[in-house]
Short mmCIF file of C-alpha atoms in Angstrom, two decimals:
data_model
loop_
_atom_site.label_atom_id
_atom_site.label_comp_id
_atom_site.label_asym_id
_atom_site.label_seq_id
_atom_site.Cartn_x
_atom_site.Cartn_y
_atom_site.Cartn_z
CA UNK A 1 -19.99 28.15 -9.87
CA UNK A 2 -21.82 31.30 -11.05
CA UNK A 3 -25.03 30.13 -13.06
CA UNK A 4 -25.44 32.31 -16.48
CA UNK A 5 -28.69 33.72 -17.25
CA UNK A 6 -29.58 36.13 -19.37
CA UNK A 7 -28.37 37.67 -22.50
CA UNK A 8 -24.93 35.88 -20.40
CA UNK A 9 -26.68 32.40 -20.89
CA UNK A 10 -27.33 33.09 -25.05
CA UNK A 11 -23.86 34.19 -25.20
CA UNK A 12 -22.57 31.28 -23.92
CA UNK A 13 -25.01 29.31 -25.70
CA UNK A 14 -24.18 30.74 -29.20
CA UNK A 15 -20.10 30.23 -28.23
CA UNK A 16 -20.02 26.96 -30.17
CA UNK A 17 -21.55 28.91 -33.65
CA UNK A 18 -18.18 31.34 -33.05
CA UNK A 19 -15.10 31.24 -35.55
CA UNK A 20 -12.61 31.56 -32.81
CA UNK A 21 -9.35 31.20 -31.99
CA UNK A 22 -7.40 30.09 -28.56
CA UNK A 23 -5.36 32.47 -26.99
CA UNK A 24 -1.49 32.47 -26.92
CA UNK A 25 -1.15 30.19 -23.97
CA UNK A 26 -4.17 28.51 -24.14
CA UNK A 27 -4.69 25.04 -24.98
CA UNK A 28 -5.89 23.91 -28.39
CA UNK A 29 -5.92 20.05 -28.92
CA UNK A 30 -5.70 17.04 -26.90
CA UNK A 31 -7.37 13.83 -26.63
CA UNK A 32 -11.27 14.51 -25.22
CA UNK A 33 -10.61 17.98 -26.22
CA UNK A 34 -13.81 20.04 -27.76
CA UNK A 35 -12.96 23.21 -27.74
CA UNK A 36 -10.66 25.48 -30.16
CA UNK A 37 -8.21 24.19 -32.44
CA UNK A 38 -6.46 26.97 -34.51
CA UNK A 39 -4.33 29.82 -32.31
CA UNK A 40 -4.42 33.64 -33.03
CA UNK A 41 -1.84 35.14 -35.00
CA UNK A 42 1.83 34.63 -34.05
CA UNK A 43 1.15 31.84 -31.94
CA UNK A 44 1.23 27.61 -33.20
CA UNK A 45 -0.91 24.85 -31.73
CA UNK A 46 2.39 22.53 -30.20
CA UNK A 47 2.00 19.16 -28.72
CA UNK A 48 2.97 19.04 -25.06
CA UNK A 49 1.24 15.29 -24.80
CA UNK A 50 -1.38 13.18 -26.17
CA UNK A 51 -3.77 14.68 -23.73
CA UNK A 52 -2.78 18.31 -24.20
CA UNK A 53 -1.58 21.12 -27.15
CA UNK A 54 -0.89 24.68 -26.62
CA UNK A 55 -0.72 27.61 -28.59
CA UNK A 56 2.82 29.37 -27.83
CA UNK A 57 4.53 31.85 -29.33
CA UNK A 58 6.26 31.98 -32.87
CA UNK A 59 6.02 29.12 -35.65
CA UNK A 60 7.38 25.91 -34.57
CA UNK A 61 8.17 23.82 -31.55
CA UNK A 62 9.87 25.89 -28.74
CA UNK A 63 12.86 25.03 -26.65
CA UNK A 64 12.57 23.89 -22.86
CA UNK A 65 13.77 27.72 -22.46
CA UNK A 66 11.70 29.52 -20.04
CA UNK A 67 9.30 32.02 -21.55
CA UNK A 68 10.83 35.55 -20.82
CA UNK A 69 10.45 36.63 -17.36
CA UNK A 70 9.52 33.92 -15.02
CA UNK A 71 11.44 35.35 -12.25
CA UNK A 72 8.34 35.50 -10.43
CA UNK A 73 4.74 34.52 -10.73
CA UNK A 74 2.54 38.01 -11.71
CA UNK A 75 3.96 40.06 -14.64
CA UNK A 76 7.14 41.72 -13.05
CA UNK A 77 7.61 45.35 -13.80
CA UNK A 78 11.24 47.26 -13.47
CA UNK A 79 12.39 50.97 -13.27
CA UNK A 80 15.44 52.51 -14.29
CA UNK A 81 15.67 56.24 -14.78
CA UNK A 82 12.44 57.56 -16.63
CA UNK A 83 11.22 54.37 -18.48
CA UNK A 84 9.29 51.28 -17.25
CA UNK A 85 9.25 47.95 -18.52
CA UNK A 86 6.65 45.74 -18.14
CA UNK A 87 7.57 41.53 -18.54
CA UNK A 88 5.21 39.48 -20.20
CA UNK A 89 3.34 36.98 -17.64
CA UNK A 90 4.19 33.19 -18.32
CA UNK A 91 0.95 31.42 -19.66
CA UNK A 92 -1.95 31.10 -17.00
CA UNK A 93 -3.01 28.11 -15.46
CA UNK A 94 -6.30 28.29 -14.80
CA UNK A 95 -8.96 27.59 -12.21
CA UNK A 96 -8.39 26.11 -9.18
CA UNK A 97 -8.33 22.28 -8.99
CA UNK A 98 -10.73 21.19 -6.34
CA UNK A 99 -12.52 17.94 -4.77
CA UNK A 100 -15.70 16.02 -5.51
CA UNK A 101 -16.29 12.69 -3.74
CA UNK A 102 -13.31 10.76 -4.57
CA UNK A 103 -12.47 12.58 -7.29
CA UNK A 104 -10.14 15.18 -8.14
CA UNK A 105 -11.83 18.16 -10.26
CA UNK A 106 -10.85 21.37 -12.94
CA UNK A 107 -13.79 23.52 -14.06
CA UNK A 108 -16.10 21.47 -13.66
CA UNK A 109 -14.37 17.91 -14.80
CA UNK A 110 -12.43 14.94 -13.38
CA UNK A 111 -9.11 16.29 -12.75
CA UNK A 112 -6.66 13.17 -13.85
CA UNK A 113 -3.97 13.61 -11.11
CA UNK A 114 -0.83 11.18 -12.41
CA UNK A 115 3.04 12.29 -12.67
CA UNK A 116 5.88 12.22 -10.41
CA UNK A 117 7.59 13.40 -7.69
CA UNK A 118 10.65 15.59 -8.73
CA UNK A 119 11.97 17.10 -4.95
CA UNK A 120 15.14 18.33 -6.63
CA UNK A 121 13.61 20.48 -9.41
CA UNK A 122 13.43 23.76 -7.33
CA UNK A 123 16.90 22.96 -4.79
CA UNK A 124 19.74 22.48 -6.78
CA UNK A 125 20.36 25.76 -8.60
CA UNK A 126 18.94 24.72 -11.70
CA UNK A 127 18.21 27.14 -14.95
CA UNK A 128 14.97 27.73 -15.61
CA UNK A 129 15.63 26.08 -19.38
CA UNK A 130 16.46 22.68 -16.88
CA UNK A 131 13.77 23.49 -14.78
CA UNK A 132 10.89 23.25 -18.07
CA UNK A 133 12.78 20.48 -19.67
CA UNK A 134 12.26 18.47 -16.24
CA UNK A 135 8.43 19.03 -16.28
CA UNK A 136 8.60 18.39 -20.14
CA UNK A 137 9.93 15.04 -19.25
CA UNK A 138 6.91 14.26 -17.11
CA UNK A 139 4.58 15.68 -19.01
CA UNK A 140 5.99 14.07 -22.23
CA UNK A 141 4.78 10.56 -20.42
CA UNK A 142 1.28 12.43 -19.51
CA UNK A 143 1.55 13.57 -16.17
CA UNK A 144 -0.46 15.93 -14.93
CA UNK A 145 0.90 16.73 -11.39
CA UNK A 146 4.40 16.93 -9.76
CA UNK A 147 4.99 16.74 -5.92
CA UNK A 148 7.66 19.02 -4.75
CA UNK A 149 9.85 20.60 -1.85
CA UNK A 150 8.76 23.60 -0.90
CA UNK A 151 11.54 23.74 2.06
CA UNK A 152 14.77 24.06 2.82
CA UNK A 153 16.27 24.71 6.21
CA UNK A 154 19.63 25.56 6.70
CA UNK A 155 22.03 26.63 9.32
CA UNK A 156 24.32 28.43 6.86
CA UNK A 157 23.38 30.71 3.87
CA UNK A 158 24.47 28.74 0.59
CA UNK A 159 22.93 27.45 -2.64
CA UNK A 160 19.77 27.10 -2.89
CA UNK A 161 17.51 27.68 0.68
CA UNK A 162 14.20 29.03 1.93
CA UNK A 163 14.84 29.26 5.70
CA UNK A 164 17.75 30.47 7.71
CA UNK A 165 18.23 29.70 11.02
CA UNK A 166 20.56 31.14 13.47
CA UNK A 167 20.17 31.41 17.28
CA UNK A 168 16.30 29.96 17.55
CA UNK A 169 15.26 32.37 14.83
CA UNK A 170 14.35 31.29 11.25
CA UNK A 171 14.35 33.90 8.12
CA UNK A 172 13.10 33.28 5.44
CA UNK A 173 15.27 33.95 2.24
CA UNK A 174 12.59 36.30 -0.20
CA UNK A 175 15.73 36.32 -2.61
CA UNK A 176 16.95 34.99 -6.02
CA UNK A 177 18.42 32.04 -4.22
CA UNK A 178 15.18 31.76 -2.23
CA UNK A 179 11.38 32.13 -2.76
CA UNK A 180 12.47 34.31 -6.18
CA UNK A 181 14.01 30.96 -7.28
CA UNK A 182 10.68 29.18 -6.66
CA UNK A 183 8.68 31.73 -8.28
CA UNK A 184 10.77 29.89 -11.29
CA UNK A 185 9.47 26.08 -10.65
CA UNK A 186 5.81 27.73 -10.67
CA UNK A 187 6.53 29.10 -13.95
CA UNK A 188 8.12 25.95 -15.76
CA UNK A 189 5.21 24.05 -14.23
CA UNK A 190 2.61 26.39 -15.74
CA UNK A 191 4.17 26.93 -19.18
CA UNK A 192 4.19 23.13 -19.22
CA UNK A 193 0.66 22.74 -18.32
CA UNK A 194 1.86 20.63 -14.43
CA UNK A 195 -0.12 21.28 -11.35
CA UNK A 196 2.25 20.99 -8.20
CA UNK A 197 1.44 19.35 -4.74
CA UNK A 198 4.10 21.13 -2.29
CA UNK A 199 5.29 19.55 0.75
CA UNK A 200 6.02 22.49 3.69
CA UNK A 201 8.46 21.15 5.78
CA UNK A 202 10.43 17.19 6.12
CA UNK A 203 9.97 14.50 8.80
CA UNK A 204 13.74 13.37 7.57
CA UNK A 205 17.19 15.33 8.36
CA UNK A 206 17.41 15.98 4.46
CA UNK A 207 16.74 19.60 3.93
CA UNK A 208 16.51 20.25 6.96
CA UNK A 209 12.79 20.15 8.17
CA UNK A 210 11.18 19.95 11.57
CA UNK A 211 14.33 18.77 13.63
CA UNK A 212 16.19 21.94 12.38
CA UNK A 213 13.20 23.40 13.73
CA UNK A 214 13.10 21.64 17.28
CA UNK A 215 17.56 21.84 17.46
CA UNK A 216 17.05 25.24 17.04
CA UNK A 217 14.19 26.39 19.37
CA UNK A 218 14.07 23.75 22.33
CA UNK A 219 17.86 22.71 22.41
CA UNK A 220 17.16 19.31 22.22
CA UNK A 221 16.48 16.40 19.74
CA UNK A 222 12.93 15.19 20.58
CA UNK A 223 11.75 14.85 17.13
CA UNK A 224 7.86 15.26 18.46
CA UNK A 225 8.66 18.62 20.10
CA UNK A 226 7.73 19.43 16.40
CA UNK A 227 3.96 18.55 16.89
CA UNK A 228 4.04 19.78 20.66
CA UNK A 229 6.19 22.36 21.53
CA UNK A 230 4.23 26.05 21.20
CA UNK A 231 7.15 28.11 19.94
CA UNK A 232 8.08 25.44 17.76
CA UNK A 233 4.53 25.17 16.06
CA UNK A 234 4.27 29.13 16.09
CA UNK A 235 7.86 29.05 14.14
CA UNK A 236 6.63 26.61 11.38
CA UNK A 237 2.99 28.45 11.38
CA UNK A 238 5.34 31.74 10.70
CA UNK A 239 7.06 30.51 7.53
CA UNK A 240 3.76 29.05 6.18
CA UNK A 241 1.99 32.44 6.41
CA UNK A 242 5.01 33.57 4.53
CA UNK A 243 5.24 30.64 1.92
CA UNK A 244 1.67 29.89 1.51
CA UNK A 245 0.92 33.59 1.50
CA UNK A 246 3.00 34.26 -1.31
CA UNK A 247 1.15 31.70 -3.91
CA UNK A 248 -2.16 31.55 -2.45
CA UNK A 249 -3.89 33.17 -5.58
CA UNK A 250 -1.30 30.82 -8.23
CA UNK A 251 -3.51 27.94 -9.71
CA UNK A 252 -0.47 26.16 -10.80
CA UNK A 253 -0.51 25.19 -7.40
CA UNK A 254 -2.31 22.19 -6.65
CA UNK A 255 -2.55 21.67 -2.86
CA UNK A 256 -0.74 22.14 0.28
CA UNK A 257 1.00 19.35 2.15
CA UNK A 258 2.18 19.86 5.25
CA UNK A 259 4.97 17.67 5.89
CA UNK A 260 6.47 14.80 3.88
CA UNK A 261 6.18 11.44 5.69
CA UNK A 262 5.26 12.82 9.19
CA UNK A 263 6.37 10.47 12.36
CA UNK A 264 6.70 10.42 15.86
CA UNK A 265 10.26 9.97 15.20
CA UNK A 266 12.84 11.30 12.32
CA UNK A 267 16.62 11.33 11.48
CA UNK A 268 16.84 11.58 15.15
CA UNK A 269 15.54 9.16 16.80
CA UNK A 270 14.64 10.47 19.35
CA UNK A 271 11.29 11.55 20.99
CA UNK A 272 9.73 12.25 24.50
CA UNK A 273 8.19 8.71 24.03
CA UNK A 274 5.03 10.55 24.37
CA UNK A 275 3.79 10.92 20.76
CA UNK A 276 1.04 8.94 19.71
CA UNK A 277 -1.24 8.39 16.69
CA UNK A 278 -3.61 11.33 18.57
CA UNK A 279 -0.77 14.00 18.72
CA UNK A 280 0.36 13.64 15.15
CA UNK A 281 -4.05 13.89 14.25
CA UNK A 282 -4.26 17.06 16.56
CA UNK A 283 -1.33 18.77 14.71
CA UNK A 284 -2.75 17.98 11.36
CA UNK A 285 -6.22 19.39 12.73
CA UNK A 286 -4.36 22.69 13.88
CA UNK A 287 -1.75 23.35 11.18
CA UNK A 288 -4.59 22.62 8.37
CA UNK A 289 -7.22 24.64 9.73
CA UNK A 290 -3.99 27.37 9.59
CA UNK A 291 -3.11 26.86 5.75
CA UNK A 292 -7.38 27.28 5.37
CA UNK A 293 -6.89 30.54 7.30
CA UNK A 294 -4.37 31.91 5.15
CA UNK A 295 -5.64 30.17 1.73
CA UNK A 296 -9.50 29.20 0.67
CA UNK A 297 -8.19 28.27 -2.88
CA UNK A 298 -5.85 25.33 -2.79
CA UNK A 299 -6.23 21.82 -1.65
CA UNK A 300 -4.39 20.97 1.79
CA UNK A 301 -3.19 17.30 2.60
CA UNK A 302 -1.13 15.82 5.02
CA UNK A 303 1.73 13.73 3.03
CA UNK A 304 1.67 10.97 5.52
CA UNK A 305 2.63 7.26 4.10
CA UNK A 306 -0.42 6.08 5.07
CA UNK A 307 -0.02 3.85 8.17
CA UNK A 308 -3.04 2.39 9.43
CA UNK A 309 -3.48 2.37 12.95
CA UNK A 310 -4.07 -1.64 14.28
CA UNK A 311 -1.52 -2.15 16.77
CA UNK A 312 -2.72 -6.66 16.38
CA UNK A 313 -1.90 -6.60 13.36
CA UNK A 314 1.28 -8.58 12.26
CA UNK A 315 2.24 -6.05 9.21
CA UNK A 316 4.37 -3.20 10.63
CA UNK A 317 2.58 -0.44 8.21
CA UNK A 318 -1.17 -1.48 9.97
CA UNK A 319 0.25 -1.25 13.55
CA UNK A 320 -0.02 2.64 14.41
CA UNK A 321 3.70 2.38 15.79
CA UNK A 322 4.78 5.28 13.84
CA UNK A 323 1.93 7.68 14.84
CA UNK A 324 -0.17 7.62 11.95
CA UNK A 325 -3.71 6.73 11.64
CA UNK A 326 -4.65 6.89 7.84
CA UNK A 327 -8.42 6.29 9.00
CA UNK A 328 -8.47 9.03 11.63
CA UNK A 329 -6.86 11.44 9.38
CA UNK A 330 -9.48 10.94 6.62
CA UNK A 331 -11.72 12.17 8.75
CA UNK A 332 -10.13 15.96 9.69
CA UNK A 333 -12.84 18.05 7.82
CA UNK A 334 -9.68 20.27 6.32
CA UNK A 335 -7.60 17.94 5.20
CA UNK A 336 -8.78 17.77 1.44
CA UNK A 337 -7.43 14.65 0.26
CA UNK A 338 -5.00 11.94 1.54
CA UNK A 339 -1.89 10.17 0.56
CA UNK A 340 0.00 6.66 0.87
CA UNK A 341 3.71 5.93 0.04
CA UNK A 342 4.58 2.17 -0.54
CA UNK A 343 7.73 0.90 -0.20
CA UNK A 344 7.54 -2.74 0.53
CA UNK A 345 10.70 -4.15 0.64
CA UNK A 346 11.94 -0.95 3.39
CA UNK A 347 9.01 -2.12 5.43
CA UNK A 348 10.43 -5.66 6.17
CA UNK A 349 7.79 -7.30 3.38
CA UNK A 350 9.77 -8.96 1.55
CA UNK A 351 8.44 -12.46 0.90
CA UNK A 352 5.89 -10.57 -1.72
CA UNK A 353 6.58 -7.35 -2.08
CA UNK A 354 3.96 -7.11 -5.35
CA UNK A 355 1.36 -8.76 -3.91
CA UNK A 356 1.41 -6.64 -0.17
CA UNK A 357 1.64 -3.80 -2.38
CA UNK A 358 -1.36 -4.21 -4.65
CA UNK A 359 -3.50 -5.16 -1.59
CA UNK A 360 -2.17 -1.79 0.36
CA UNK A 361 -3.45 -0.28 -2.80
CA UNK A 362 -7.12 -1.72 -2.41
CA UNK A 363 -7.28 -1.56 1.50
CA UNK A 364 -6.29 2.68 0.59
CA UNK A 365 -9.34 2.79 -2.23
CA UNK A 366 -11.34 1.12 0.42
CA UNK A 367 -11.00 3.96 2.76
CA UNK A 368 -11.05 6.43 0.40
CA UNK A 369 -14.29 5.17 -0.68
CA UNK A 370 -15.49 4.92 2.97
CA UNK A 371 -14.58 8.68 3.89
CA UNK A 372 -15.82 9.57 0.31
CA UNK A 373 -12.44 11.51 -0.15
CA UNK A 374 -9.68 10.94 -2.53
CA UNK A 375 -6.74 8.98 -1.69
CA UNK A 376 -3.27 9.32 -4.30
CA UNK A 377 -0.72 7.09 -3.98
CA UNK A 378 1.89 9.93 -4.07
CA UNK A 379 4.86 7.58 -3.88
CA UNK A 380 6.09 4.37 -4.53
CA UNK A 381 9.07 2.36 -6.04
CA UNK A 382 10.92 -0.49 -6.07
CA UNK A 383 14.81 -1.06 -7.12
CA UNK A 384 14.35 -3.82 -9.23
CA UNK A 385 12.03 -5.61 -11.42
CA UNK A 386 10.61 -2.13 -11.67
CA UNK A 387 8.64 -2.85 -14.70
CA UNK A 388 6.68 -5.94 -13.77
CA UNK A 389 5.61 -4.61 -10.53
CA UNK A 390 4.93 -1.16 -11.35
CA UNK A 391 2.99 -2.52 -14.48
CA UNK A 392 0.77 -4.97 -11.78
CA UNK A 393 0.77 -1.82 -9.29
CA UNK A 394 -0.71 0.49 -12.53
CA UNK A 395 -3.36 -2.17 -12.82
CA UNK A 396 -4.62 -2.51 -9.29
CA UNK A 397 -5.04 1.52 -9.25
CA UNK A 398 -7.09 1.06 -12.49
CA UNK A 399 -9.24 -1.54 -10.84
CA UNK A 400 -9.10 -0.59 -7.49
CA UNK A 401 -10.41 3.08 -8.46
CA UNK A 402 -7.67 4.69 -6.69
CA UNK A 403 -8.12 8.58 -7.50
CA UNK A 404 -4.53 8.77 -8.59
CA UNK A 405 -0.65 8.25 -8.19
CA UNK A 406 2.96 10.07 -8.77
CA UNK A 407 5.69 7.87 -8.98
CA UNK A 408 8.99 8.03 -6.84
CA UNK A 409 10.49 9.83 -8.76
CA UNK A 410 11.37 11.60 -12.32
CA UNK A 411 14.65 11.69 -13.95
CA UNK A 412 15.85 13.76 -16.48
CA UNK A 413 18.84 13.90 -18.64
CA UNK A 414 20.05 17.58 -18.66
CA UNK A 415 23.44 18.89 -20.64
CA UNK A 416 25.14 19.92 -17.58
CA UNK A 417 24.36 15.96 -16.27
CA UNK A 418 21.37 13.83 -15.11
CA UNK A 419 19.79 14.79 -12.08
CA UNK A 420 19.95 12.56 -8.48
CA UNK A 421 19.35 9.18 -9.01
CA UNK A 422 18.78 6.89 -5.69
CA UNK A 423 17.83 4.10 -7.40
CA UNK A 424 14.29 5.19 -8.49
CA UNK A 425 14.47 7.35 -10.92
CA UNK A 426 13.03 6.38 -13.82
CA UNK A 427 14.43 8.84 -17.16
CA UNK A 428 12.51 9.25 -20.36
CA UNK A 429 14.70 6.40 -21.65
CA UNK A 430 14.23 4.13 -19.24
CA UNK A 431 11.95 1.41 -19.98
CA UNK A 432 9.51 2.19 -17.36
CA UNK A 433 9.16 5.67 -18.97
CA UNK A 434 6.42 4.28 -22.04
CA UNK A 435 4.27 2.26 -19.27
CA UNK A 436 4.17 5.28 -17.29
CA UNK A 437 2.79 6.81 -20.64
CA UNK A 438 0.07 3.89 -21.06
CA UNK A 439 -0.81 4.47 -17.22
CA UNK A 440 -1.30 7.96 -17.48
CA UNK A 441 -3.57 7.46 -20.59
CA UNK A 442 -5.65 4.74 -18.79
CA UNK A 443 -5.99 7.29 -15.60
CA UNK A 444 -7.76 9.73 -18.16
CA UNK A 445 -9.95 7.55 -20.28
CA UNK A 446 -11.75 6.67 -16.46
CA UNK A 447 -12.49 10.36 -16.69
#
């Protein structure tokens, strides 16, 4: 942060005395919110949530169409013949969100990260008009921050997909079904005021991820070749230079993860036997020092479920079996912030689910608070009784001080049909949808 001084420092100072308006895009109400309230000409101040209003374009409340142009992230200018047209750039997001202490911060304040996890938004072909009413949805309950797929690995061009392998060699699709269509899911998120986490590649089969990676480079199925094998770590250090590199000056993005729910072993089964909790901490050490290469603005995390690593202990999720160490990976200088999935009941804890998962909760906070980093409980969820146990699980992050949480996952009702349920998803009718509303308010009243 750049200290004014200066005839800078009595401009700033006299701001407040101004009769200004916000920009078109800019935000203009909101709970907590000081600054400008009226919009310049041609634009409305329009409720997005409680916590934010925006002034957008025209006189009353706009569609979930995409503003024009959000084919890509910068403006986007095209050629035919002798005239030029220049597209108008969606609305900006802006600053970078960063870290202080245990907290989560935006120009110089407390970040609230809340929302949802919405994998699907950016792999199923969807319009862009399905794309912003599906970040609508979230932030309509007051989310702040999606988590999404930034992968897709595929051994045969079709649909959606960002990676193309054939014959040990992966492309990487640039294209309108590709990284184009991506450029699309930054642009709903921004015009909708979300702030994404993106995973990089999958520890499970779906989408393909990092066995399509090992299948396709080593032959085999060792699922830890992924963490191990040189060409295979070169290959996945490849498309990140690509991916990352593309959206590396975008502050819609939030942070960096780079895998979703990392393990010795995946979809597979298979492994070498060899992996341990130290191989999976050496390839977070390598492949985030490589994101920090390539990218000094965003936030990098590992997407791990948070596994502690106490092979006596008589909960499966504290034994280390799976090759994480939540404690060990707090501690890798460029790993920003860390994560936790709960999911009691898949675990084997079933005798009380609510109560193992509050206390996985506070044992979390507690080494957060240790490590003086933040720690988000990025997913969770439960098939039934999801309202009394998410509404206990809301409170223990309150209490706990638990920097923040996105819910497994969104839903949204679209006119073409809903999008994938598997049990989870929670829709803005659903009766979990207002307590995700009263959690997201609590989240930024702590401020």
């Amino acid at each position: 942060m750049i200290k004014a001084t200066g005839l800078v420092a009595l401009a700033i100072a006299l701001v407040p005395f101004v009769n200004a308006a916000a920009p078109e895009w800019g935000q203009c109400g909101g709970i907590g919110w000081t600054g400008d309230t009226t919009c310049v000409a041609g634009t409305v101040c329009t409720v997005q949530n409680p916590y934010y209003s925006q002034c957008l374009p025209g006189t009353s409340v706009p569609t979930t169409t995409a503003p024009a142009s959000t084919s890509t992230v910068p403006s986007t200018t095209t050629t035919s013949g002798s005239s030029t047209t220049t597209a108008p750039a969606p609305p900006a997001s802006t600053g970078f969100v960063g870290v202080s202490g245990q907290k989560f911060t935006l120009n110089g304040a407390t970040y609230p990260l809340v929302g949802a996890n919405s994998y699907w938004v950016g792999l199923m072909g969807y319009s862009t008009a399905d794309m912003n009413q599906a970040f609508a949805d979230i932030a309509g309950a007051g989310g702040t921050t999606v988590r999404t797929w930034g992968f897709n690995d595929v051994t045969s061009a079709n649909g959606i997909y960002y990676q193309l392998w054939a014959n040990g060699k992966g492309t990487v699709n640039t294209g309108s079904t590709g990284l184009e269509n991506f450029d699309n899911v930054i642009a709903a998120a921004k015009a909708n005021g979300i702030r994404l986490i993106v995973s990089l590649t999958n520890n499970w089969s779906d989408y393909g991820g990092m066995d399509v990676y090992v299948s396709q480079i080593t032959g085999t199925q060792n699922h830890d070749y992924f963490y191990t094998n040189a060409s295979v770590i070169a290959a996945f250090k490849s498309y990140i230079q690509i991916f990352v590199g593309r959206y590396k000056d975008e502050p819609t993005i939030l942070g960096w993860e780079l895998a979703n729910e990392p393990r010795c072993r995946g979809s597979t089964g298979t492994s070498t036997g060899t992996c341990t909790t130290t191989t999976i901490t050496q390839w977070a050490s390598e492949i985030s020092a490589f994101i920090k290469s390539i990218d000094s603005n965003h936030l990098v995390g590992l997407g791990d479920e948070g596994f502690f690593n106490d092979p006596g202990n008589p909960s499966y999720p504290y034994q280390g079996s799976e090759g994480i160490d939540f404690d060990a990976n707090l501690n890798i200088s460029t790993l920003d912030f860390a994560t936790a999935h709960l999911y009691p009941e898949s675990w084997g804890e079933t005798s009380d689910p609510v109560g193992w998962g509050s206390q996985w909760i506070i044992d979390h906070q507690t080494s957060g608070q240790t490590a003086n980093k933040p720690v988000i409980l990025e997913e969770f969820g439960v098939t039934s009784d999801q309202s009394s146990t998410y509404t206990t699980w809301y409170d223990t992050i309150i209490s706990s001080g638990l920097t923040g949480d996105l819910i497994w996952q969104a839903g949204s009702h679209f006119s073409t049909g809903s999008t994938p349920d598997d049990g989870y998803a929670i829709y803005p009718d659903d009766p979990v949808y207002p307590i995700e509303s009263q959690h997201a308010a609590a989240i930024k009243a702590r401020g």
